[in-house]
mmCIF file of C-alpha atoms in Angstrom:
data_model
loop_
_atom_site.group_PDB
_atom_site.id
_atom_site.type_symbol
_atom_site.label_atom_id
_atom_site.label_comp_id
_atom_site.label_asym_id
_atom_site.label_seq_id
_atom_site.Cartn_x
_atom_site.Cartn_y
_atom_site.Cartn_z
ATOM 1 C CA ALA H 1 -132.877 59.317 -276.440
ATOM 2 C CA ASP H 2 -129.703 61.074 -278.141
ATOM 3 C CA SER H 3 -131.593 64.209 -278.841
ATOM 4 C CA ILE H 4 -132.373 64.717 -275.069
ATOM 5 C CA VAL H 5 -128.796 64.523 -273.887
ATOM 6 C CA PRO H 6 -127.903 68.069 -274.857
ATOM 7 C CA TYR H 7 -130.842 69.307 -272.728
ATOM 8 C CA SER H 8 -129.281 67.699 -269.570
ATOM 9 C CA PHE H 9 -126.083 69.928 -269.984
ATOM 10 C CA LEU H 10 -128.262 72.903 -270.735
ATOM 11 C CA ALA H 11 -130.303 72.405 -267.597
ATOM 12 C CA PHE H 12 -126.976 72.040 -265.596
ATOM 13 C CA GLY H 13 -125.616 75.352 -267.070
ATOM 14 C CA LEU H 14 -128.819 77.233 -266.377
ATOM 15 C CA THR H 15 -129.075 75.885 -262.851
ATOM 16 C CA LEU H 16 -125.473 76.935 -262.132
ATOM 17 C CA LEU H 17 -126.069 80.330 -263.872
ATOM 18 C CA PHE H 18 -129.203 81.234 -261.936
ATOM 19 C CA THR H 19 -128.476 79.661 -258.608
ATOM 20 C CA ARG H 20 -124.698 79.966 -258.395
ATOM 21 C CA ASN H 21 -124.911 76.661 -256.380
ATOM 22 C CA VAL H 22 -122.661 74.045 -257.702
ATOM 23 C CA THR H 23 -124.353 71.315 -255.605
ATOM 24 C CA LYS H 24 -127.670 72.008 -257.116
ATOM 25 C CA ALA H 25 -126.213 72.047 -260.566
ATOM 26 C CA VAL H 26 -124.418 68.764 -259.958
ATOM 27 C CA SER H 27 -127.705 67.302 -258.558
ATOM 28 C CA VAL H 28 -129.233 68.162 -261.961
ATOM 29 C CA LEU H 29 -126.264 66.596 -263.995
ATOM 30 C CA MET H 30 -126.706 63.334 -262.081
ATOM 31 C CA VAL H 31 -130.130 62.875 -263.710
ATOM 32 C CA ASP H 32 -130.756 62.333 -267.449
ATOM 33 C CA TYR H 33 -133.550 60.555 -269.706
ATOM 34 C CA SER H 34 -131.537 58.794 -272.081
ATOM 35 C CA CYS H 35 -130.124 55.997 -269.814
ATOM 36 C CA ALA H 36 -133.470 54.608 -269.046
ATOM 37 C CA ILE H 37 -134.872 55.104 -272.605
ATOM 38 C CA LYS H 38 -131.795 53.379 -274.277
ATOM 39 C CA LEU H 39 -131.782 50.367 -271.841
ATOM 40 C CA SER H 40 -135.427 49.686 -271.397
ATOM 41 C CA THR H 41 -136.596 49.856 -274.864
ATOM 42 C CA PRO H 42 -134.308 47.199 -276.422
ATOM 43 C CA ILE H 43 -134.915 44.936 -273.300
ATOM 44 C CA ALA H 44 -138.616 45.187 -273.999
ATOM 45 C CA VAL H 45 -138.139 44.470 -277.608
ATOM 46 C CA ILE H 46 -135.913 41.349 -276.974
ATOM 47 C CA SER H 47 -138.475 40.165 -274.264
ATOM 48 C CA ALA H 48 -141.120 40.392 -276.881
ATOM 49 C CA ILE H 49 -139.089 38.462 -279.523
ATOM 50 C CA LYS H 50 -138.419 35.794 -276.909
ATOM 51 C CA GLU H 51 -141.981 35.584 -276.032
ATOM 52 C CA ALA H 52 -142.863 35.207 -279.775
ATOM 53 C CA ALA H 53 -140.209 32.532 -280.243
ATOM 54 C CA ASP H 54 -141.982 30.616 -277.215
ATOM 55 C CA ASP H 55 -144.989 30.672 -279.260
ATOM 56 C CA ASP H 56 -143.370 29.218 -282.501
ATOM 57 C CA VAL H 57 -143.026 32.685 -284.188
ATOM 58 C CA THR H 58 -139.539 33.903 -285.384
ATOM 59 C CA VAL H 59 -139.318 37.697 -285.742
ATOM 60 C CA LYS H 60 -136.192 39.015 -287.434
ATOM 61 C CA GLY H 61 -136.028 42.458 -285.628
ATOM 62 C CA GLY H 62 -137.928 44.743 -283.315
ATOM 63 C CA LYS H 63 -138.732 47.160 -286.101
ATOM 64 C CA TYR H 64 -140.964 44.460 -287.634
ATOM 65 C CA LEU H 65 -143.157 44.154 -284.466
ATOM 66 C CA GLU H 66 -143.445 47.914 -284.474
ATOM 67 C CA GLU H 67 -144.622 47.883 -288.252
ATOM 68 C CA TYR H 68 -146.994 45.088 -287.327
ATOM 69 C CA ALA H 69 -148.532 46.918 -284.508
ATOM 70 C CA LEU H 70 -149.100 50.026 -286.776
ATOM 71 C CA ALA H 71 -150.223 48.222 -289.883
ATOM 72 C CA ASP H 72 -153.959 48.965 -291.075
ATOM 73 C CA SER H 73 -153.962 46.475 -293.964
ATOM 74 C CA ILE H 74 -153.102 42.811 -294.414
ATOM 75 C CA VAL H 75 -152.678 41.185 -297.855
ATOM 76 C CA PHE H 76 -153.167 37.525 -298.240
ATOM 77 C CA ASP H 77 -151.699 35.298 -300.893
ATOM 78 C CA LYS H 78 -154.640 32.870 -301.576
ATOM 79 C CA THR H 79 -153.313 29.566 -302.562
ATOM 80 C CA GLY H 80 -151.363 27.774 -299.762
ATOM 81 C CA THR H 81 -151.929 30.503 -297.378
ATOM 82 C CA LEU H 82 -155.632 31.167 -296.846
ATOM 83 C CA THR H 83 -156.415 27.967 -298.554
ATOM 84 C CA ASN H 84 -155.703 24.377 -297.648
ATOM 85 C CA ALA H 85 -151.868 23.667 -298.100
ATOM 86 C CA GLU H 86 -152.666 20.472 -299.995
ATOM 87 C CA PRO H 87 -154.985 21.444 -302.982
ATOM 88 C CA VAL H 88 -156.347 18.623 -305.082
ATOM 89 C CA LEU H 89 -156.766 17.996 -308.752
ATOM 90 C CA GLU H 90 -160.358 17.485 -309.218
ATOM 91 C CA LYS H 91 -160.888 17.567 -313.041
ATOM 92 C CA VAL H 92 -158.911 17.566 -316.236
ATOM 93 C CA ILE H 93 -160.547 19.321 -319.250
ATOM 94 C CA ALA H 94 -159.125 18.062 -322.560
ATOM 95 C CA LEU H 95 -159.417 20.362 -325.603
ATOM 96 C CA GLY H 96 -158.271 19.942 -329.231
ATOM 97 C CA ASP H 97 -156.416 16.909 -330.144
ATOM 98 C CA TYR H 98 -155.216 15.748 -326.732
ATOM 99 C CA SER H 99 -156.922 13.332 -324.319
ATOM 100 C CA GLU H 100 -157.463 13.932 -320.622
ATOM 101 C CA ALA H 101 -154.538 11.619 -320.012
ATOM 102 C CA GLU H 102 -152.189 13.275 -322.406
ATOM 103 C CA THR H 103 -153.074 16.621 -321.059
ATOM 104 C CA LEU H 104 -152.508 15.606 -317.317
ATOM 105 C CA LYS H 105 -149.211 13.935 -318.520
ATOM 106 C CA ILE H 106 -147.872 17.031 -320.049
ATOM 107 C CA ALA H 107 -148.883 19.208 -317.248
ATOM 108 C CA ALA H 108 -147.232 17.081 -314.554
ATOM 109 C CA CYS H 109 -144.075 16.787 -316.656
ATOM 110 C CA LEU H 110 -143.829 20.654 -316.641
ATOM 111 C CA GLU H 111 -144.999 21.174 -312.995
ATOM 112 C CA GLU H 112 -142.790 18.474 -311.357
ATOM 113 C CA HIS H 113 -139.914 20.694 -310.896
ATOM 114 C CA PHE H 114 -141.622 23.456 -308.828
ATOM 115 C CA PRO H 115 -142.199 23.567 -305.028
ATOM 116 C CA HIS H 116 -145.713 25.119 -305.215
ATOM 117 C CA SER H 117 -148.858 23.658 -303.721
ATOM 118 C CA VAL H 118 -150.696 23.706 -307.006
ATOM 119 C CA ALA H 119 -147.810 22.148 -308.903
ATOM 120 C CA ARG H 120 -147.699 19.294 -306.222
ATOM 121 C CA ALA H 121 -151.517 18.859 -306.753
ATOM 122 C CA ILE H 122 -151.027 18.249 -310.507
ATOM 123 C CA VAL H 123 -148.130 15.845 -309.972
ATOM 124 C CA LYS H 124 -149.915 14.002 -307.249
ATOM 125 C CA GLY H 125 -153.150 13.796 -309.493
ATOM 126 C CA ALA H 126 -151.069 12.174 -312.292
ATOM 127 C CA ALA H 127 -149.595 9.805 -309.882
ATOM 128 C CA ASP H 128 -153.046 8.872 -308.468
ATOM 129 C CA ARG H 129 -154.283 8.221 -311.955
ATOM 130 C CA ASP H 130 -151.170 6.000 -312.793
ATOM 131 C CA ILE H 131 -149.983 8.455 -315.508
ATOM 132 C CA ASP H 132 -146.211 8.179 -316.164
ATOM 133 C CA HIS H 133 -144.726 11.692 -316.795
ATOM 134 C CA ALA H 134 -141.006 11.015 -317.255
ATOM 135 C CA GLU H 135 -139.196 14.351 -318.261
ATOM 136 C CA GLU H 136 -139.424 14.888 -321.911
ATOM 137 C CA HIS H 137 -138.691 18.453 -322.303
ATOM 138 C CA ALA H 138 -135.718 20.747 -322.493
ATOM 139 C CA GLU H 139 -134.849 23.677 -319.994
ATOM 140 C CA VAL H 140 -137.774 25.024 -318.140
ATOM 141 C CA GLN H 141 -138.370 28.601 -317.612
ATOM 142 C CA TYR H 142 -140.290 29.714 -314.526
ATOM 143 C CA ILE H 143 -141.980 33.294 -314.755
ATOM 144 C CA VAL H 144 -142.595 34.320 -311.194
ATOM 145 C CA ALA H 145 -146.260 34.780 -310.364
ATOM 146 C CA HIS H 146 -147.316 33.770 -313.977
ATOM 147 C CA GLY H 147 -146.393 30.311 -315.019
ATOM 148 C CA ILE H 148 -143.989 27.786 -316.767
ATOM 149 C CA SER H 149 -142.646 27.644 -320.374
ATOM 150 C CA THR H 150 -140.620 25.198 -322.156
ATOM 151 C CA THR H 151 -140.105 23.276 -325.301
ATOM 152 C CA LEU H 152 -141.848 19.702 -325.619
ATOM 153 C CA HIS H 153 -141.048 17.579 -328.676
ATOM 154 C CA GLY H 154 -140.044 20.738 -330.598
ATOM 155 C CA LYS H 155 -143.193 22.593 -329.732
ATOM 156 C CA ARG H 156 -143.470 25.511 -327.254
ATOM 157 C CA ALA H 157 -145.320 24.343 -324.075
ATOM 158 C CA ILE H 158 -146.697 26.648 -321.412
ATOM 159 C CA ILE H 159 -148.768 26.249 -318.436
ATOM 160 C CA GLY H 160 -150.135 28.847 -315.866
ATOM 161 C CA SER H 161 -152.851 31.317 -315.201
ATOM 162 C CA ARG H 162 -155.282 32.626 -317.824
ATOM 163 C CA HIS H 163 -153.629 35.912 -317.785
ATOM 164 C CA PHE H 164 -150.149 34.323 -318.674
ATOM 165 C CA VAL H 165 -151.350 31.978 -321.280
ATOM 166 C CA CYS H 166 -153.809 34.365 -323.073
ATOM 167 C CA GLU H 167 -152.571 37.873 -322.568
ATOM 168 C CA ASP H 168 -148.856 37.327 -322.059
ATOM 169 C CA GLU H 169 -148.295 34.411 -324.366
ATOM 170 C CA GLY H 170 -150.885 35.276 -327.083
ATOM 171 C CA ILE H 171 -152.655 31.949 -326.912
ATOM 172 C CA GLU H 172 -156.194 32.162 -328.206
ATOM 173 C CA ILE H 173 -159.079 30.973 -326.054
ATOM 174 C CA THR H 174 -162.193 30.934 -327.953
ATOM 175 C CA ASP H 175 -165.593 31.905 -326.312
ATOM 176 C CA GLU H 176 -166.686 28.131 -326.699
ATOM 177 C CA GLN H 177 -163.662 26.944 -324.879
ATOM 178 C CA GLN H 178 -163.919 29.303 -322.176
ATOM 179 C CA ALA H 179 -167.475 28.563 -321.707
ATOM 180 C CA GLU H 180 -166.714 24.848 -321.415
ATOM 181 C CA ILE H 181 -164.051 25.522 -318.917
ATOM 182 C CA ASP H 182 -166.345 27.707 -316.977
ATOM 183 C CA GLU H 183 -169.080 25.255 -316.831
ATOM 184 C CA LYS H 184 -166.977 22.347 -315.956
ATOM 185 C CA SER H 185 -164.545 23.972 -313.422
ATOM 186 C CA GLY H 186 -167.174 25.137 -310.939
ATOM 187 C CA ALA H 187 -165.661 26.720 -307.897
ATOM 188 C CA CYS H 188 -162.286 25.294 -308.718
ATOM 189 C CA SER H 189 -158.986 27.274 -309.740
ATOM 190 C CA VAL H 190 -158.137 26.813 -313.227
ATOM 191 C CA VAL H 191 -154.617 26.204 -314.724
ATOM 192 C CA TYR H 192 -154.382 26.472 -318.439
ATOM 193 C CA LEU H 193 -151.990 24.367 -320.773
ATOM 194 C CA ALA H 194 -151.068 25.117 -324.222
ATOM 195 C CA VAL H 195 -148.812 23.311 -326.695
ATOM 196 C CA GLY H 196 -147.704 24.502 -330.009
ATOM 197 C CA ASP H 197 -149.570 27.715 -329.614
ATOM 198 C CA LYS H 198 -152.887 25.975 -329.166
ATOM 199 C CA LEU H 199 -154.909 25.650 -325.969
ATOM 200 C CA THR H 200 -154.555 21.991 -325.002
ATOM 201 C CA GLY H 201 -156.531 21.745 -321.961
ATOM 202 C CA ALA H 202 -157.417 23.096 -318.364
ATOM 203 C CA LEU H 203 -156.870 21.554 -314.813
ATOM 204 C CA CYS H 204 -159.364 22.338 -312.296
ATOM 205 C CA ILE H 205 -157.778 22.505 -308.606
ATOM 206 C CA SER H 206 -159.956 22.349 -305.625
ATOM 207 C CA ASP H 207 -158.414 24.423 -302.897
ATOM 208 C CA PRO H 208 -160.611 25.032 -299.864
ATOM 209 C CA PRO H 209 -159.959 27.547 -297.227
ATOM 210 C CA ARG H 210 -158.099 26.459 -294.082
ATOM 211 C CA PRO H 211 -160.438 25.452 -291.364
ATOM 212 C CA GLU H 212 -159.219 28.333 -289.097
ATOM 213 C CA ALA H 213 -158.996 30.848 -291.797
ATOM 214 C CA GLU H 214 -162.483 32.514 -291.239
ATOM 215 C CA GLU H 215 -161.771 32.870 -287.498
ATOM 216 C CA ALA H 216 -158.291 34.282 -288.383
ATOM 217 C CA VAL H 217 -159.800 37.055 -290.535
ATOM 218 C CA LYS H 218 -162.359 37.737 -287.846
ATOM 219 C CA GLN H 219 -159.773 38.157 -285.234
ATOM 220 C CA LEU H 220 -157.523 40.389 -287.339
ATOM 221 C CA LYS H 221 -160.631 42.668 -288.010
ATOM 222 C CA GLU H 222 -161.177 42.872 -284.217
ATOM 223 C CA ALA H 223 -157.564 43.735 -283.763
ATOM 224 C CA GLY H 224 -157.988 46.878 -285.889
ATOM 225 C CA ILE H 225 -156.740 45.704 -289.261
ATOM 226 C CA THR H 226 -159.455 47.356 -291.401
ATOM 227 C CA ASN H 227 -158.360 46.635 -294.808
ATOM 228 C CA ILE H 228 -158.002 42.886 -295.565
ATOM 229 C CA VAL H 229 -157.067 41.914 -299.146
ATOM 230 C CA MET H 230 -156.562 38.689 -301.003
ATOM 231 C CA LEU H 231 -154.250 38.635 -304.052
ATOM 232 C CA THR H 232 -154.471 35.606 -306.381
ATOM 233 C CA GLY H 233 -153.824 34.513 -309.921
ATOM 234 C CA ASP H 234 -156.912 32.358 -309.859
ATOM 235 C CA SER H 235 -159.947 32.945 -312.004
ATOM 236 C CA ALA H 236 -162.162 35.597 -310.638
ATOM 237 C CA LYS H 237 -164.921 33.089 -309.999
ATOM 238 C CA ALA H 238 -162.718 30.938 -307.744
ATOM 239 C CA ALA H 239 -161.366 33.805 -306.008
ATOM 240 C CA GLU H 240 -164.763 35.411 -305.407
ATOM 241 C CA ILE H 241 -166.147 32.210 -303.780
ATOM 242 C CA THR H 242 -163.154 31.954 -301.420
ATOM 243 C CA ALA H 243 -163.341 35.592 -300.587
ATOM 244 C CA GLN H 244 -167.061 35.226 -299.767
ATOM 245 C CA LYS H 245 -166.447 32.314 -297.471
ATOM 246 C CA LEU H 246 -163.831 34.331 -295.545
ATOM 247 C CA GLY H 247 -165.549 37.906 -295.568
ATOM 248 C CA ILE H 248 -162.776 39.332 -297.601
ATOM 249 C CA SER H 249 -163.032 41.906 -300.225
ATOM 250 C CA ASP H 250 -161.268 40.261 -303.273
ATOM 251 C CA LYS H 251 -159.105 43.241 -304.707
ATOM 252 C CA HIS H 252 -156.429 42.578 -307.165
ATOM 253 C CA ARG H 253 -153.978 45.208 -306.088
ATOM 254 C CA TYR H 254 -150.468 45.193 -305.379
ATOM 255 C CA VAL H 255 -148.819 45.905 -302.090
ATOM 256 C CA GLN H 256 -146.889 48.910 -303.527
ATOM 257 C CA GLN H 257 -150.227 50.600 -304.583
ATOM 258 C CA LEU H 258 -151.603 50.158 -301.032
ATOM 259 C CA LYS H 259 -148.471 51.763 -299.568
ATOM 260 C CA GLU H 260 -148.617 54.701 -302.068
ATOM 261 C CA HIS H 261 -152.092 55.311 -300.794
ATOM 262 C CA GLY H 262 -150.802 55.636 -297.321
ATOM 263 C CA HIS H 263 -151.472 52.230 -295.806
ATOM 264 C CA ARG H 264 -149.123 50.132 -293.653
ATOM 265 C CA VAL H 265 -149.152 46.872 -295.134
ATOM 266 C CA ILE H 266 -148.665 43.257 -293.690
ATOM 267 C CA MET H 267 -148.044 40.697 -296.566
ATOM 268 C CA VAL H 268 -148.612 37.031 -295.807
ATOM 269 C CA GLY H 269 -147.451 34.495 -298.402
ATOM 270 C CA ASP H 270 -145.974 31.263 -299.005
ATOM 271 C CA GLY H 271 -144.698 30.671 -302.539
ATOM 272 C CA ILE H 272 -141.768 31.804 -304.874
ATOM 273 C CA ASN H 273 -144.305 34.096 -306.744
ATOM 274 C CA ASP H 274 -145.068 35.848 -303.341
ATOM 275 C CA ALA H 275 -141.321 36.930 -302.723
ATOM 276 C CA PRO H 276 -141.504 40.378 -304.528
ATOM 277 C CA ALA H 277 -144.776 41.433 -302.743
ATOM 278 C CA LEU H 278 -143.384 40.087 -299.301
ATOM 279 C CA ALA H 279 -140.217 42.303 -299.959
ATOM 280 C CA ALA H 280 -142.329 45.239 -300.775
ATOM 281 C CA ALA H 281 -144.571 45.142 -297.728
ATOM 282 C CA ASN H 282 -143.849 47.173 -294.532
ATOM 283 C CA VAL H 283 -143.686 43.815 -292.743
ATOM 284 C CA SER H 284 -144.075 40.331 -294.212
ATOM 285 C CA VAL H 285 -145.081 36.926 -292.831
ATOM 286 C CA ALA H 286 -144.395 33.458 -294.126
ATOM 287 C CA MET H 287 -146.185 30.395 -292.790
ATOM 288 C CA SER H 288 -144.427 27.057 -291.796
ATOM 289 C CA ASP H 289 -145.048 25.340 -295.141
ATOM 290 C CA ALA H 290 -143.879 28.270 -297.156
ATOM 291 C CA SER H 291 -141.064 27.971 -299.732
ATOM 292 C CA ASP H 292 -137.371 28.514 -298.725
ATOM 293 C CA ILE H 293 -137.244 31.736 -300.660
ATOM 294 C CA ALA H 294 -140.485 33.195 -299.043
ATOM 295 C CA LYS H 295 -139.118 32.284 -295.588
ATOM 296 C CA GLU H 296 -135.890 33.917 -296.385
ATOM 297 C CA THR H 297 -137.629 37.167 -297.653
ATOM 298 C CA ALA H 298 -140.215 37.317 -294.767
ATOM 299 C CA ASP H 299 -139.607 39.466 -291.723
ATOM 300 C CA ILE H 300 -141.658 37.130 -289.486
ATOM 301 C CA THR H 301 -141.949 33.393 -289.882
ATOM 302 C CA VAL H 302 -144.935 31.273 -288.118
ATOM 303 C CA ARG H 303 -143.491 27.810 -287.450
ATOM 304 C CA GLY H 304 -147.013 26.457 -287.117
ATOM 305 C CA ALA H 305 -149.762 26.346 -289.646
ATOM 306 C CA ASP H 306 -152.542 28.134 -287.634
ATOM 307 C CA LEU H 307 -153.499 31.428 -289.336
ATOM 308 C CA THR H 308 -154.967 32.646 -285.957
ATOM 309 C CA GLN H 309 -151.332 33.201 -284.827
ATOM 310 C CA LEU H 310 -151.246 36.314 -287.018
ATOM 311 C CA ALA H 311 -153.906 37.905 -284.690
ATOM 312 C CA SER H 312 -151.781 36.667 -281.710
ATOM 313 C CA ILE H 313 -148.668 38.583 -283.293
ATOM 314 C CA ARG H 314 -150.904 41.604 -283.644
ATOM 315 C CA GLN H 315 -151.714 41.522 -280.015
ATOM 316 C CA LEU H 316 -148.151 40.958 -278.862
ATOM 317 C CA SER H 317 -146.874 43.847 -281.021
ATOM 318 C CA GLU H 318 -149.481 46.343 -279.670
ATOM 319 C CA LYS H 319 -148.631 45.387 -276.181
ATOM 320 C CA LEU H 320 -145.082 45.724 -276.830
ATOM 321 C CA MET H 321 -145.606 49.208 -278.137
ATOM 322 C CA HIS H 322 -147.909 50.033 -275.215
ATOM 323 C CA ARG H 323 -145.091 49.057 -272.813
ATOM 324 C CA ILE H 324 -142.455 51.072 -274.788
ATOM 325 C CA ASN H 325 -144.740 54.159 -274.724
ATOM 326 C CA SER H 326 -145.756 53.867 -270.961
ATOM 327 C CA ASN H 327 -142.029 53.234 -270.129
ATOM 328 C CA TYR H 328 -141.160 56.511 -271.984
ATOM 329 C CA ARG H 329 -143.903 58.581 -270.240
ATOM 330 C CA PHE H 330 -142.710 57.255 -266.821
ATOM 331 C CA ILE H 331 -139.095 57.988 -267.659
ATOM 332 C CA LEU H 332 -139.935 61.538 -268.568
ATOM 333 C CA LEU H 333 -142.095 62.202 -265.417
ATOM 334 C CA PHE H 334 -139.982 60.576 -262.883
ATOM 335 C CA ASN H 335 -136.680 62.041 -264.030
ATOM 336 C CA SER H 336 -138.267 65.525 -264.585
ATOM 337 C CA VAL H 337 -139.288 65.453 -260.832
ATOM 338 C CA LEU H 338 -135.688 64.621 -259.954
ATOM 339 C CA LEU H 339 -134.386 67.483 -262.145
ATOM 340 C CA LEU H 340 -136.599 69.952 -260.556
ATOM 341 C CA SER H 341 -135.927 68.488 -256.986
ATOM 342 C CA GLY H 342 -132.112 68.815 -257.606
ATOM 343 C CA ALA H 343 -132.612 72.388 -259.068
ATOM 344 C CA PHE H 344 -134.413 73.629 -256.034
ATOM 345 C CA GLY H 345 -132.050 71.827 -253.644
ATOM 346 C CA LEU H 346 -134.541 69.313 -252.369
ATOM 347 C CA LEU H 347 -132.227 66.405 -253.395
ATOM 348 C CA GLN H 348 -128.339 66.220 -252.946
ATOM 349 C CA PRO H 349 -126.344 64.830 -255.892
ATOM 350 C CA SER H 350 -125.986 61.512 -254.200
ATOM 351 C CA ALA H 351 -129.689 61.140 -253.805
ATOM 352 C CA SER H 352 -130.323 62.219 -257.405
ATOM 353 C CA ALA H 353 -127.947 59.797 -258.648
ATOM 354 C CA LEU H 354 -129.291 56.768 -256.443
ATOM 355 C CA LEU H 355 -132.916 57.509 -257.495
ATOM 356 C CA HIS H 356 -132.135 57.946 -261.088
ATOM 357 C CA ASN H 357 -130.164 54.652 -261.413
ATOM 358 C CA ALA H 358 -132.511 52.759 -259.141
ATOM 359 C CA SER H 359 -135.454 53.904 -261.454
ATOM 360 C CA THR H 360 -133.422 52.896 -264.474
ATOM 361 C CA MET H 361 -132.859 49.382 -263.100
ATOM 362 C CA ALA H 362 -136.554 49.057 -262.076
ATOM 363 C CA ILE H 363 -137.896 50.049 -265.403
ATOM 364 C CA CYS H 364 -135.581 47.576 -267.123
ATOM 365 C CA ALA H 365 -136.684 44.811 -264.828
ATOM 366 C CA LYS H 366 -140.253 45.501 -265.718
ATOM 367 C CA SER H 367 -139.447 45.588 -269.299
ATOM 368 C CA MET H 368 -138.236 41.835 -268.880
ATOM 369 C CA THR H 369 -141.508 40.582 -267.563
ATOM 370 C CA PRO H 370 -144.069 38.868 -269.863
ATOM 371 C CA LEU H 371 -146.387 41.137 -271.758
ATOM 372 C CA GLU H 372 -149.926 41.282 -270.418
#
């Protein structure tokens, strides 16, 4: 809009130069494009944000709706976002010198401090089995997107993904131990526990997809989001089963890598470990049961728990961009007609001003109507 303003003065000067008629030149000066563009666009955006709020969706700014409309990729965190918000501890696999009860007690002791759905499942699993897990460790260190480490009775204790326990922390997992875990875990996600530099056990977490997840993925594909990705720290087996159920290609990529390849990315997450990816995305979404840091980082927050609302936001954002673009085309066309009419003496300055301002008010009023 700002870039168009100088052309209005240029048109005034040229009209005056070639016609030598002040009335015609003033008629041209009474009309410009920027007023209607500057007024109608933010009104349309505010109306869309209000419409989203009425549907229990909080949008922090118009630019996020624009990015949402332009996105071609969406990245889901698996646990607590695509899957049930209340995973269940199905099985405890004891290894080495520890019993199943001792393994679960240590795991619950470490996990009780963290607001993650898997941590809650482990703590609840211990409570359901009447296992007392009073705090017996020193300061706990939480490694984002990996796991937890602390000192327990003088020994280093860690819990988290296989990548964290085995590759980052150097805990040896023998082929026999991995085979036993793979056999007993089935389709469950696996959390590994090690105490004193030895693998102590594994906890199997059942985390089925949300009932509406498959339909939500289908609707997003129909809405033009062609690249749907699931990021997870789970075992490949558990991730693959969930991805197959939902029709998603399970690709362990980072949001930044997608952006570097030219994609516009929506990131949907719920946990503390999702915050970096939420911040890196073009536009990020947190669901109602997300952690506080995820909600703070996200650009859009869905106050309900229905994943199909993601497709509704896409439809709303696309309708908003269509309205802004159609308004822009109308403003250019109508005001161009007024400019030419004034230059050729078909409209007096008063008529040019009236029609220009009346059209601006009309387009602004239209921008306040519900998006259809």
